[in-house]
PDB file of C-alpha atoms in Angstrom:
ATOM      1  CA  UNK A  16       0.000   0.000   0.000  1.00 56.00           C
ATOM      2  CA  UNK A  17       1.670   3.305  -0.820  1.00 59.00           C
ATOM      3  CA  UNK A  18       2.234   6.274   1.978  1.00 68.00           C
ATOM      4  CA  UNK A  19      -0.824   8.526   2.038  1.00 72.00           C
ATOM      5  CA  UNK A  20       1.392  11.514   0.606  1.00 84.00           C
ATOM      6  CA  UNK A  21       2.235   9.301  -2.293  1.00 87.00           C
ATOM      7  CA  UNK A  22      -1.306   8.288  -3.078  1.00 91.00           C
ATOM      8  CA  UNK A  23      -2.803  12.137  -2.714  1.00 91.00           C
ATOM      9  CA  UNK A  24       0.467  12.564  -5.672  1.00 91.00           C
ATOM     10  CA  UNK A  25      -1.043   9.723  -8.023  1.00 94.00           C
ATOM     11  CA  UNK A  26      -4.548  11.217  -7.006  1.00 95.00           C
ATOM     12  CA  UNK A  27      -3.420  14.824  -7.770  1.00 94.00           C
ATOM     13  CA  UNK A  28      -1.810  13.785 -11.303  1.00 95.00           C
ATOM     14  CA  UNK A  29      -4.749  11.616 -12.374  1.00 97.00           C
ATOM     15  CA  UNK A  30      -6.645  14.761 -11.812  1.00 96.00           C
ATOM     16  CA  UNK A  31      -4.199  16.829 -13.821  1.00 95.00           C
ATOM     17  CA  UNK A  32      -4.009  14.476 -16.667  1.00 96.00           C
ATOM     18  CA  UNK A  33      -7.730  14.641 -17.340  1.00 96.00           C
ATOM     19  CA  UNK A  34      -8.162  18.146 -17.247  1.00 95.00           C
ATOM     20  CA  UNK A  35      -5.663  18.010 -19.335  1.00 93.00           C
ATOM     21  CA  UNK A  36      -7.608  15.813 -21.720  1.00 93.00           C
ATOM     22  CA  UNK A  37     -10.760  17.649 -20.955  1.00 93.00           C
ATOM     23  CA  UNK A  38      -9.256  21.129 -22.474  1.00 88.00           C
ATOM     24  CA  UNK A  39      -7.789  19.609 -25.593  1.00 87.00           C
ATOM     25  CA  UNK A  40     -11.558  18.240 -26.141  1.00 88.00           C
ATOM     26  CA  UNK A  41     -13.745  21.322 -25.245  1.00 86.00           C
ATOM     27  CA  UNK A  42     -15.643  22.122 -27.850  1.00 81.00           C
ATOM     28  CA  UNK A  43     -14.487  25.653 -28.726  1.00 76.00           C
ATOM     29  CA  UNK A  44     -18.110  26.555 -30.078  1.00 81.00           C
ATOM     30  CA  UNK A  45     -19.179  26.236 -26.282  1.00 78.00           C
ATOM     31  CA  UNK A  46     -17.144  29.899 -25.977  1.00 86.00           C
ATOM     32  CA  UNK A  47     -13.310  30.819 -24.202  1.00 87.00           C
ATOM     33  CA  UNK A  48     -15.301  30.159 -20.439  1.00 90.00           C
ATOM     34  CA  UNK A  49     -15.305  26.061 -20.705  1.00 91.00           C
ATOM     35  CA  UNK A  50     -11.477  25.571 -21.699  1.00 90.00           C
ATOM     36  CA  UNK A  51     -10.684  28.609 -19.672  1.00 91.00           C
ATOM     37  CA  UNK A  52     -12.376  27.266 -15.994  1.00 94.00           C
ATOM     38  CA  UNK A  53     -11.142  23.740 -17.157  1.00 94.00           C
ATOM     39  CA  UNK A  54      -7.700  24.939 -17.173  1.00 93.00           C
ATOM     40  CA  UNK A  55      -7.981  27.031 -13.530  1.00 96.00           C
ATOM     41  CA  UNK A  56      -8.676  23.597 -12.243  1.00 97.00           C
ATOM     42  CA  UNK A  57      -5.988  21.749 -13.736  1.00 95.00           C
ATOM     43  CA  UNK A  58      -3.507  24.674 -12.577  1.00 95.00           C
ATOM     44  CA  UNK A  59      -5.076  24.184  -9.148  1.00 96.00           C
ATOM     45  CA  UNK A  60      -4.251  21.060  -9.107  1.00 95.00           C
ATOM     46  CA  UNK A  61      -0.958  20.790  -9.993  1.00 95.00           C
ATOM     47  CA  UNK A  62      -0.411  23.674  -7.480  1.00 95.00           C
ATOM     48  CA  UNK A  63      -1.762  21.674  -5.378  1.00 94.00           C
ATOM     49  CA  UNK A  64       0.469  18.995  -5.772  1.00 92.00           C
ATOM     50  CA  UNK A  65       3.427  20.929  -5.985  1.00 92.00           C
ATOM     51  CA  UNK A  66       2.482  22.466  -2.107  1.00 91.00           C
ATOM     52  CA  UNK A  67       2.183  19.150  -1.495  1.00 87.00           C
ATOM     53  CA  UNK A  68       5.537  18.071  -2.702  1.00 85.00           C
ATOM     54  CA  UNK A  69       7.217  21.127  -0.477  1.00 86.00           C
ATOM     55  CA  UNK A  70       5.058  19.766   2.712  1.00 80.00           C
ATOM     56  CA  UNK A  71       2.932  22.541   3.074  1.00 63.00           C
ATOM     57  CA  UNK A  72      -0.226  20.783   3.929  1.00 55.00           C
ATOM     58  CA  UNK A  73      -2.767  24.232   4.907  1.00 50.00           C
ATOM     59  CA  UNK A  74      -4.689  24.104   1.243  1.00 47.00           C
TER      60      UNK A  74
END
């Protein structure tokens, strides 16, 4: 079983990766607002992951 910090990682990157995927699909008829919020999360996330990285846990 991995550590906890190690699974929130692989979580975190999962997340990333579709997002990813997500923006590179959004149909750019549906306006700049879908790819556009899709992308805050995905930068979220990988902020998120990279706080977690440095062992700052206070998201």
């Amino acid at each position: 079983m991995a550590p906890p910090n190690a699974e929130l990682r692989q979580k975190l990157q999962y997340i990333c990766d579709m997002l990813e995927q997500l923006r590179v699909i959004a149909p750019s008829q549906a306006g700049p607002l879908l790819p556009y919020l899709i992308d805050v999360a995905r930068l979220e996330a990988s902020e998120t992951m990279m706080r977690q990285r440095q062992g700052k846990t206070d998201t």
